[in-house]
Coordinates of C-alpha atoms (C1' of nucleotides) in Angstrom, one line a residue:
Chain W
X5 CA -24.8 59.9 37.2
X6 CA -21.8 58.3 38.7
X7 CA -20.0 55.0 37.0
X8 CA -19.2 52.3 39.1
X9 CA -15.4 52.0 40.0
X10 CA -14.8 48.8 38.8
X11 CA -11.1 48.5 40.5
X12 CA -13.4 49.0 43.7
X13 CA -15.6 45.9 43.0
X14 CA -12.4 44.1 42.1
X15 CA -10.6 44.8 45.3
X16 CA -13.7 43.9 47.6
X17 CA -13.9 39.9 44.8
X18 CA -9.8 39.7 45.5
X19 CA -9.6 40.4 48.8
X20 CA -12.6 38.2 50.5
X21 CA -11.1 35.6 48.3
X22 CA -7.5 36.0 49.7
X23 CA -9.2 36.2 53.3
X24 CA -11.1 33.4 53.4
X25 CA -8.0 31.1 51.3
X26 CA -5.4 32.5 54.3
X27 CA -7.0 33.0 57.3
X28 CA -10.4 30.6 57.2
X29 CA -14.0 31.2 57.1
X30 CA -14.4 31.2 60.5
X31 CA -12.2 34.2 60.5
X32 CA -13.7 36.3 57.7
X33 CA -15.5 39.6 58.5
X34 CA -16.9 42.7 56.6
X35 CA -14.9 45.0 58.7
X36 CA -11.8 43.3 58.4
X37 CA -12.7 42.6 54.6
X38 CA -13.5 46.7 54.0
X39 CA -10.2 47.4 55.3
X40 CA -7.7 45.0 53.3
X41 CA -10.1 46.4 50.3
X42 CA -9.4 49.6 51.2
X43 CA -13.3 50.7 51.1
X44 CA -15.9 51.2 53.4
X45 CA -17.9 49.0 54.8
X46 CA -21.1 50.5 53.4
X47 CA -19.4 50.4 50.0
X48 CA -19.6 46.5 49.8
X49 CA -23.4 46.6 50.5
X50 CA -23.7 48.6 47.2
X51 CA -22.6 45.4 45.3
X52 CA -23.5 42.7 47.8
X53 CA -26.9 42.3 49.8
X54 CA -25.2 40.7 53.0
X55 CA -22.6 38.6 54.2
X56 CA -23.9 35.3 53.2
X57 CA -24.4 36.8 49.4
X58 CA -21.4 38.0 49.1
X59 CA -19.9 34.8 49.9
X60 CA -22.2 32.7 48.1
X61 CA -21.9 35.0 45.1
X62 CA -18.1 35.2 44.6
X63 CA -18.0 31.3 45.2
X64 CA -20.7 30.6 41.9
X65 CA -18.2 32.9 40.1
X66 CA -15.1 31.0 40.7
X67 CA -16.9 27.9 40.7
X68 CA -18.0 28.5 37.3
X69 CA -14.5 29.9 36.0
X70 CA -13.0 26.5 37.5
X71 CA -15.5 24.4 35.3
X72 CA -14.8 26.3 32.2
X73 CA -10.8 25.9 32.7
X74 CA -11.7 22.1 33.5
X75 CA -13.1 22.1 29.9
X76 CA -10.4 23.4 27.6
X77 CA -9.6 21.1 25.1
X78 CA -11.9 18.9 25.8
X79 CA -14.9 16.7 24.2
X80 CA -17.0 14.0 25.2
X81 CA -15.9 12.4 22.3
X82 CA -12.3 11.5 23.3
X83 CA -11.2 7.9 24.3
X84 CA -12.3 7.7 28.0
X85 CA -8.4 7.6 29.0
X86 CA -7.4 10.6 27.2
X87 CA -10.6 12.8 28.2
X88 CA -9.7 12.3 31.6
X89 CA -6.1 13.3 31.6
X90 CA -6.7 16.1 29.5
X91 CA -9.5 16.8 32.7
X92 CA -6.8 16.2 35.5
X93 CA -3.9 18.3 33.4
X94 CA -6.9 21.5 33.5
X95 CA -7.9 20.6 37.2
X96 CA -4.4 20.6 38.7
X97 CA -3.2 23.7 36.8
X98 CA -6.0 25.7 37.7
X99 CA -5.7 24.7 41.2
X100 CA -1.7 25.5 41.3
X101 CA -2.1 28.6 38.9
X102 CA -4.6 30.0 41.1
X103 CA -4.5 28.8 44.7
X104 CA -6.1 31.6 46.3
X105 CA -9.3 30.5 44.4
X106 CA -8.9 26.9 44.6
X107 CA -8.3 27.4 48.3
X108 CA -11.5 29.7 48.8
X109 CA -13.9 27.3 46.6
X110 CA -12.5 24.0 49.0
X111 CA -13.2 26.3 51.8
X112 CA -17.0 27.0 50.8
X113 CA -17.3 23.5 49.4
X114 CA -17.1 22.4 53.3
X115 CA -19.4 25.0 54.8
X116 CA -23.0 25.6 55.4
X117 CA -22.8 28.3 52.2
X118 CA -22.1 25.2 50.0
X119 CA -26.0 24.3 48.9
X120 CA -26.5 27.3 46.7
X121 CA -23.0 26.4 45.3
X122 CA -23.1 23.2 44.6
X123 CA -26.5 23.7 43.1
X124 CA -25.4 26.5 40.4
X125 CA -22.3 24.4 39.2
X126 CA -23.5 20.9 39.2
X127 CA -25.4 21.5 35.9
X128 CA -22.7 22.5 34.4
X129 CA -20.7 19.3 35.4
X130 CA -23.6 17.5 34.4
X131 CA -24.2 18.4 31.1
X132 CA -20.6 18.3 30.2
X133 CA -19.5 15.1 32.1
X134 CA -22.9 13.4 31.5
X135 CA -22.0 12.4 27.6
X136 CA -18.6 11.7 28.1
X137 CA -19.1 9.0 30.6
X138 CA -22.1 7.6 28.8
X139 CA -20.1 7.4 25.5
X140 CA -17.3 5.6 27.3
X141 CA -19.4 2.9 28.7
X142 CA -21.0 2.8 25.4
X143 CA -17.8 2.2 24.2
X144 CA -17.7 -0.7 26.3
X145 CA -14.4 0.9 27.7
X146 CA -15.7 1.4 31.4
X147 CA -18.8 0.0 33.7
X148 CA -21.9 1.5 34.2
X149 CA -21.6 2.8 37.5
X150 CA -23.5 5.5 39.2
X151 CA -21.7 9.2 39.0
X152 CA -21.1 9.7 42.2
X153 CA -19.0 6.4 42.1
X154 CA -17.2 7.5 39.2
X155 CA -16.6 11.4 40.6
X156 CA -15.3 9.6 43.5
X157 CA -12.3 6.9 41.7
X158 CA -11.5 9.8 38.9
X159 CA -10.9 12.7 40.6
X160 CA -11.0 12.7 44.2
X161 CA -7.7 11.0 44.6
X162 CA -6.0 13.7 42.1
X163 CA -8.0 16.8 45.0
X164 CA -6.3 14.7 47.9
X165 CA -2.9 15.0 46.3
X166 CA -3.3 18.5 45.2
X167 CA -4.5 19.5 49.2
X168 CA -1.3 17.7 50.3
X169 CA 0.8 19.9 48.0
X170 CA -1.0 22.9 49.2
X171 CA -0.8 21.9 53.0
X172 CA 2.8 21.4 52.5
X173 CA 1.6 18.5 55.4
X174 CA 3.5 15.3 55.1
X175 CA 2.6 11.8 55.9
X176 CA 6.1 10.8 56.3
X177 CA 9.0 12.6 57.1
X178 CA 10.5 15.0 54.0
X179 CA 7.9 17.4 52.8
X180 CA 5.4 16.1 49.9
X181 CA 5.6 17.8 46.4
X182 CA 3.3 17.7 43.7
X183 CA 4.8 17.4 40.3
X184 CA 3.5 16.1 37.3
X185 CA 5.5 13.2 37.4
X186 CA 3.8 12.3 40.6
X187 CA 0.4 13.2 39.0
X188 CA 1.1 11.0 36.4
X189 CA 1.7 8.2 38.6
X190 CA -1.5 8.7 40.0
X191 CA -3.3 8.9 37.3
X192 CA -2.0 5.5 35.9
X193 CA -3.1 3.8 39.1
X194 CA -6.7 5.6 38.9
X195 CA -7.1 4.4 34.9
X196 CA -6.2 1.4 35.6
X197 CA -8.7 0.9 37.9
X198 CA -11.3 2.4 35.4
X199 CA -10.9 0.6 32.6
X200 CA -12.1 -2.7 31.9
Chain P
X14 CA -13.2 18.8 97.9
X15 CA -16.1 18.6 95.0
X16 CA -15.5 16.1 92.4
X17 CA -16.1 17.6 88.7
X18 CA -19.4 16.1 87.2
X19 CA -18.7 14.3 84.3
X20 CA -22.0 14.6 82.8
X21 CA -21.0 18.5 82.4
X22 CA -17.9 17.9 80.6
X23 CA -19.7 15.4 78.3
X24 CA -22.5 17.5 77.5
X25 CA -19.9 20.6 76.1
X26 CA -17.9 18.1 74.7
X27 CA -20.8 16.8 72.5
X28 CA -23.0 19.8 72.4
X29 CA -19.9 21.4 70.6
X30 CA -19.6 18.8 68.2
X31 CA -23.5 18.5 67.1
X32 CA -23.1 22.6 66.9
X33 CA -20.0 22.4 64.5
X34 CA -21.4 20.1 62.6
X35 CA -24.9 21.3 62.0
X36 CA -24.2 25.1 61.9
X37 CA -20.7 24.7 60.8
X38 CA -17.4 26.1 62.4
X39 CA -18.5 29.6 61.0
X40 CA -21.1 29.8 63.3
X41 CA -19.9 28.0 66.5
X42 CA -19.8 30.6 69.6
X43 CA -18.7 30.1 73.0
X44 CA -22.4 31.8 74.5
X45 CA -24.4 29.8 72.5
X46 CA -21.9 26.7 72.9
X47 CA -22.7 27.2 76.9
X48 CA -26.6 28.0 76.5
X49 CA -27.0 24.5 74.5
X50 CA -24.9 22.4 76.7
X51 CA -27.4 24.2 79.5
X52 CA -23.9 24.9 81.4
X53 CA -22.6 28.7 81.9
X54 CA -20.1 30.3 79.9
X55 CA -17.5 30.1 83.2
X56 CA -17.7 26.5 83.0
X57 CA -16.1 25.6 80.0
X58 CA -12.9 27.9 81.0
X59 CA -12.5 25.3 83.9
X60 CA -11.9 22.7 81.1
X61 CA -10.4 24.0 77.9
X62 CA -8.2 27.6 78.0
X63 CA -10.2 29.0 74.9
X64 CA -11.6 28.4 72.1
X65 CA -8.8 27.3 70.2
X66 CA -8.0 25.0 72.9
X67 CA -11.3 23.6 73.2
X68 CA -11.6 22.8 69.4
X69 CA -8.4 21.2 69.2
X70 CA -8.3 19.0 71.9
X71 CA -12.0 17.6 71.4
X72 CA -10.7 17.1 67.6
X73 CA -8.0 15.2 68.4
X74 CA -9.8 12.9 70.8
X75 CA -12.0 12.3 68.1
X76 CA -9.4 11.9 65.6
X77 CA -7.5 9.3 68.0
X78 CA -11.2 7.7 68.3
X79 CA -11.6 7.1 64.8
X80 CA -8.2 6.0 63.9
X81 CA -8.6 3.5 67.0
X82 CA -11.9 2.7 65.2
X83 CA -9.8 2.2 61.7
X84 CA -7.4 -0.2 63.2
X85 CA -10.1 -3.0 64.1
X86 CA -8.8 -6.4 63.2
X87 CA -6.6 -4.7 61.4
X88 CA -2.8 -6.0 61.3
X89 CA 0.1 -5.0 58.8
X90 CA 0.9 -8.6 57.9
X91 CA -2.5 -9.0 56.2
X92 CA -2.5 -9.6 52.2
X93 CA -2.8 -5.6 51.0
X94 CA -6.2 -6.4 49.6
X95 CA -7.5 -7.7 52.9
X96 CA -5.8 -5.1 54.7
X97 CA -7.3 -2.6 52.5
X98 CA -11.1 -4.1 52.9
X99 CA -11.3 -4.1 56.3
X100 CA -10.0 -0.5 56.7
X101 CA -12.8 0.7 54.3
X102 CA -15.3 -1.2 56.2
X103 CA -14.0 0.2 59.7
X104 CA -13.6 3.8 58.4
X105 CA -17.4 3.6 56.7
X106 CA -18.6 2.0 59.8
X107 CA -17.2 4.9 61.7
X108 CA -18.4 7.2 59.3
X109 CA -22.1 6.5 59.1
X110 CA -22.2 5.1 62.9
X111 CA -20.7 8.3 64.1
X112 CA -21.6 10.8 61.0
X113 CA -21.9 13.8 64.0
X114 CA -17.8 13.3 65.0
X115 CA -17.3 12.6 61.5
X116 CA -18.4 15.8 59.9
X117 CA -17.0 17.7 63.1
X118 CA -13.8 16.0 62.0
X119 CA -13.5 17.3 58.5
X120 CA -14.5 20.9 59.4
X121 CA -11.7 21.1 61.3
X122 CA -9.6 19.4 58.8
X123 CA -10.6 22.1 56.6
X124 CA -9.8 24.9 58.8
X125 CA -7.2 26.9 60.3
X126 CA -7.3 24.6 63.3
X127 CA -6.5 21.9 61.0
X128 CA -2.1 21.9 62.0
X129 CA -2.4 20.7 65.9
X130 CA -4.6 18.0 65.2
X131 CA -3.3 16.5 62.1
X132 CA 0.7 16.7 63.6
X133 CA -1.3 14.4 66.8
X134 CA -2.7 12.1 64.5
X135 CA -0.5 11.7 61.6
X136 CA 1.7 9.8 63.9
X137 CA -0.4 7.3 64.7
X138 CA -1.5 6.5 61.2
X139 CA 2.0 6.6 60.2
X140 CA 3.1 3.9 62.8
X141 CA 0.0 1.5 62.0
X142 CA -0.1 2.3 57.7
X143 CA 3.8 2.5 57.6
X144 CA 4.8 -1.3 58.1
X145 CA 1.7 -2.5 56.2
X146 CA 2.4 -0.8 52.5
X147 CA 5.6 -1.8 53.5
X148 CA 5.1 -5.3 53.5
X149 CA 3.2 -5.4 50.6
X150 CA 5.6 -3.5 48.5
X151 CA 8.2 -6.0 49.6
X152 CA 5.8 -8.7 48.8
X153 CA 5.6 -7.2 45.2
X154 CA 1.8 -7.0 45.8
X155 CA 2.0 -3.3 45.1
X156 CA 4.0 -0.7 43.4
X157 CA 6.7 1.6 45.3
X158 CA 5.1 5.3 45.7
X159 CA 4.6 7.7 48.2
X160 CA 2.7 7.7 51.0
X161 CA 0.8 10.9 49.9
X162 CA 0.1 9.1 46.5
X163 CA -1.1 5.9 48.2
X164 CA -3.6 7.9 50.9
X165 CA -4.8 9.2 47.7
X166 CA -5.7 6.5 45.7
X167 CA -6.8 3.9 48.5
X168 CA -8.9 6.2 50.4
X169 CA -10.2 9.7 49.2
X170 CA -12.3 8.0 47.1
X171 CA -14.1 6.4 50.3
X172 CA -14.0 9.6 51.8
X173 CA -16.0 11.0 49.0
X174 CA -18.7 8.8 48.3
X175 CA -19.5 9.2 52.7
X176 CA -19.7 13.0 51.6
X177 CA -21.8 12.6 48.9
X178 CA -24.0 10.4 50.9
X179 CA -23.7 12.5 54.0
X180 CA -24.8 15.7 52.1
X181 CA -27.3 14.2 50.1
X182 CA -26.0 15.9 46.9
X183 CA -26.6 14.1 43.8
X184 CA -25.1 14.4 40.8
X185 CA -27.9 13.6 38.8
X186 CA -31.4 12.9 39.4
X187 CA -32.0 10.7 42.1
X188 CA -30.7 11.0 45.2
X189 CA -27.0 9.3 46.2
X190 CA -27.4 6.5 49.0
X191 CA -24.7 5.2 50.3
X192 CA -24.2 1.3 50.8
X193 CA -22.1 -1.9 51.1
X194 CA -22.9 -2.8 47.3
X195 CA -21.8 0.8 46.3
X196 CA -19.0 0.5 48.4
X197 CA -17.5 -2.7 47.3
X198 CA -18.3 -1.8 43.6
X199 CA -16.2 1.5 44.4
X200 CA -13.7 -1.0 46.5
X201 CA -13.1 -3.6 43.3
X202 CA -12.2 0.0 41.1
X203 CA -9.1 1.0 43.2
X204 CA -8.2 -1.8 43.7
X205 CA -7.3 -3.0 40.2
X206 CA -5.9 0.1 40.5
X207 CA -3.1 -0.2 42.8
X208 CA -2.1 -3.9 42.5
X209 CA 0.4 -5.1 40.0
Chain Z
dT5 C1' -20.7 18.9 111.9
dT6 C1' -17.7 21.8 110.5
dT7 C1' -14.3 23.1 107.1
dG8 C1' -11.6 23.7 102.9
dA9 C1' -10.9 23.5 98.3
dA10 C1' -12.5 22.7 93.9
dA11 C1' -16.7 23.0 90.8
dA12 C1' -20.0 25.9 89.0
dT13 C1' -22.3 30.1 88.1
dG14 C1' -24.8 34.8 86.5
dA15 C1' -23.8 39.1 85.6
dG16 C1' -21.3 41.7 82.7
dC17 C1' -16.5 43.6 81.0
dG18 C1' -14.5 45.4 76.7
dT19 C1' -14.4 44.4 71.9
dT20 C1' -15.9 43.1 67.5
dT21 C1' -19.6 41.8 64.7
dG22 C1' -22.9 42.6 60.6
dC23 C1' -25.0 46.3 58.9
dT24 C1' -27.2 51.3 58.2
dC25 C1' -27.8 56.2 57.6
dA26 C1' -27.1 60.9 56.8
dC27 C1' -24.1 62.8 54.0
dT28 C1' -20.4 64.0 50.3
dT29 C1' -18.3 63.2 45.8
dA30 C1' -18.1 62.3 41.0
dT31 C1' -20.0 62.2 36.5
dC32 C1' -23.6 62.1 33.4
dT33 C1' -27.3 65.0 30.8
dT34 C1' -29.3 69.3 29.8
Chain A
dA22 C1' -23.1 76.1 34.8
dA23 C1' -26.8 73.7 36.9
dG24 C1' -29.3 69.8 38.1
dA25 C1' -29.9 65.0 38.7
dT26 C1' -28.5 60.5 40.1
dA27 C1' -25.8 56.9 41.5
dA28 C1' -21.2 55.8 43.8
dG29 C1' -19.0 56.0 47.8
dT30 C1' -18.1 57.2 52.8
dG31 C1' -17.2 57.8 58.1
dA32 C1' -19.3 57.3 62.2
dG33 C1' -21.6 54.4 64.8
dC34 C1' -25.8 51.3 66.4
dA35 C1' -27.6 47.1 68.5
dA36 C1' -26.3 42.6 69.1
dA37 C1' -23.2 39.1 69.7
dC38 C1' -18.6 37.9 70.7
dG39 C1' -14.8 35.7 73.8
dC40 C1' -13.8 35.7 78.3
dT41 C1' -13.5 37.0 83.6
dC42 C1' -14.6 37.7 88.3
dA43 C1' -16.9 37.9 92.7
dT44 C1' -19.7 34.7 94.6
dT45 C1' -22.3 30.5 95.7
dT46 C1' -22.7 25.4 95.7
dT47 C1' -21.1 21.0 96.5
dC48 C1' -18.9 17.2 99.0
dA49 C1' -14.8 14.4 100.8
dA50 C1' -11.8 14.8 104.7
dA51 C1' -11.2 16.0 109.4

DNA sequence: TTTGAAAATGAGCGTTTGCTCACTTATCTT
DNA sequence: AAGATAAGTGAGCAAACGCTCATTTTCAAA
């Protein structure tokens, strides 16, 4: 009996991730992935039944290692304000700290592979999120408002500003920067808002 | 002379958005773009250089379309919360009227292609957005920030909730749907948010 | 009615695609 | 040392890819 070479599998998770973050979906291939792995193309259908699983595989892993980070230091008992800063402080440092990822999971997110993704992750959102946001209305601190409302005010603003950092595209004329000063002045805006 | 039937020209033009945003921009192909268009493969060369070509230049007529779309009674002297309204109303208008251009639209805004067309439209929004947040920062209706910050706030979570009703994900049991009462409870959240 | 020029095409080019197979290599157990 | 088994491979298949070209079709101008 052989062992698996686990640098191998590594290689072939690192570079369809670096890939698919640099050069787009639409431009990802098992050839071309083989080579920047340095393996053969047969080698990856030891580990991965086909394209579409390969894909759809690695993006339930770093889906999953996204949601953890999301969660450190975190309870659903904290005041609703400072749950969700701790939230956006995990959120934007995993997305800066690793990019490649963070670029690779946005790229799925908007593709047909995104179903089985969305699927496998969601439950852990759910279950984490799920208390938190029923304790704070509880509270009497926010409204009831359906989830997808509240996804949608608490975070989706902080993922605009993030893809704008990462773009490095500019709505103006100097070149937009994400700091946490600037995150911070988002965030008051969005609480704001939240709160009763 | 033989004058160029228009009816061809249309039919690429939207068989290539329906197939982009059905199958995705990972599966759109030049062959299969001509069989569903019923048109050969020669034809679309006598109206878009390549592929590249033809993808940005339909995306940024439909980017120009929807930020015509946007700008619907629109004008920068309005108070910013009536400003604000009736660009939500336009762009969700837009969004569910058109939901074939619109999801064509953000998988090219989430792709490689994504430079050309945002540098053509950017400019456009800039000159129409520019003098409104303007105003209203002068007015002392709003707080200074950048552009990037206030695209953020006012509008990704719009954005999002047409995604989650587009996709028909939900994040809990029932199924998300979309509608003015969601929108305007959404609408009243940011915003609290963004004035003084 | 003829003619010229652009529109439109089907066949198919060279290349790349996702994927497989016959085979070699490495490492365990005996 | 030999045998067994899984890891790993290079060459390459069939199909699909982006794109072109020799040719035909169309229709306003002459």
């Amino acid at each position: 009996m052989r062992y698996r070479d686990e640098n191998k599998v590594q290689a072939i998770r690192e570079s369809a991730i670096a890939m698919v973050a640099k050069d787009g979906l639409e431009n990802f291939g098992i050839n071309r992935l083989a080579k920047a792995a340095g393996v053969s193309p047969a080698t990856i259908y030891i580990y991965y039944k086909d394209k579409e699983d390969l894909l759809t595989s690695i993006s339930i892993e770093e889906g999953l290692k996204m949601t953890t980070a999301t969660l450190k230091g975190f309870s659903s008992d904290m005041s609703f304000k400072e749950g969700l800063w701790v939230q956006w402080k995990n959120r934007a440092a995993f997305a800066l700290d690793n990019h490649l990822s963070a670029e690779f999971f946005e790229q799925l997110r908007n593709s047909t592979y995104k179903d089985k993704m969305v699927e496998a992750i969601s439950d852990a959102f759910q279950s984490a999120m799920g208390n938190y946001v029923k304790n704070a209305i509880d509270r009497g601190e926010i409204n009831e408002m359906p989830l997808e409302v509240y996804w949608s005010v608490a975070f989706a603003p902080l993922y605009s500003l993030i893809k704008f950092h990462n773009e490095g595209q500019s709505l103006g004329g100097r070149k937009f920067k994400f700091s946490e000063k600037v995150m911070k002045e988002t965030f008051d805006c969005v609480i704001k808002g939240l709160l009763k």
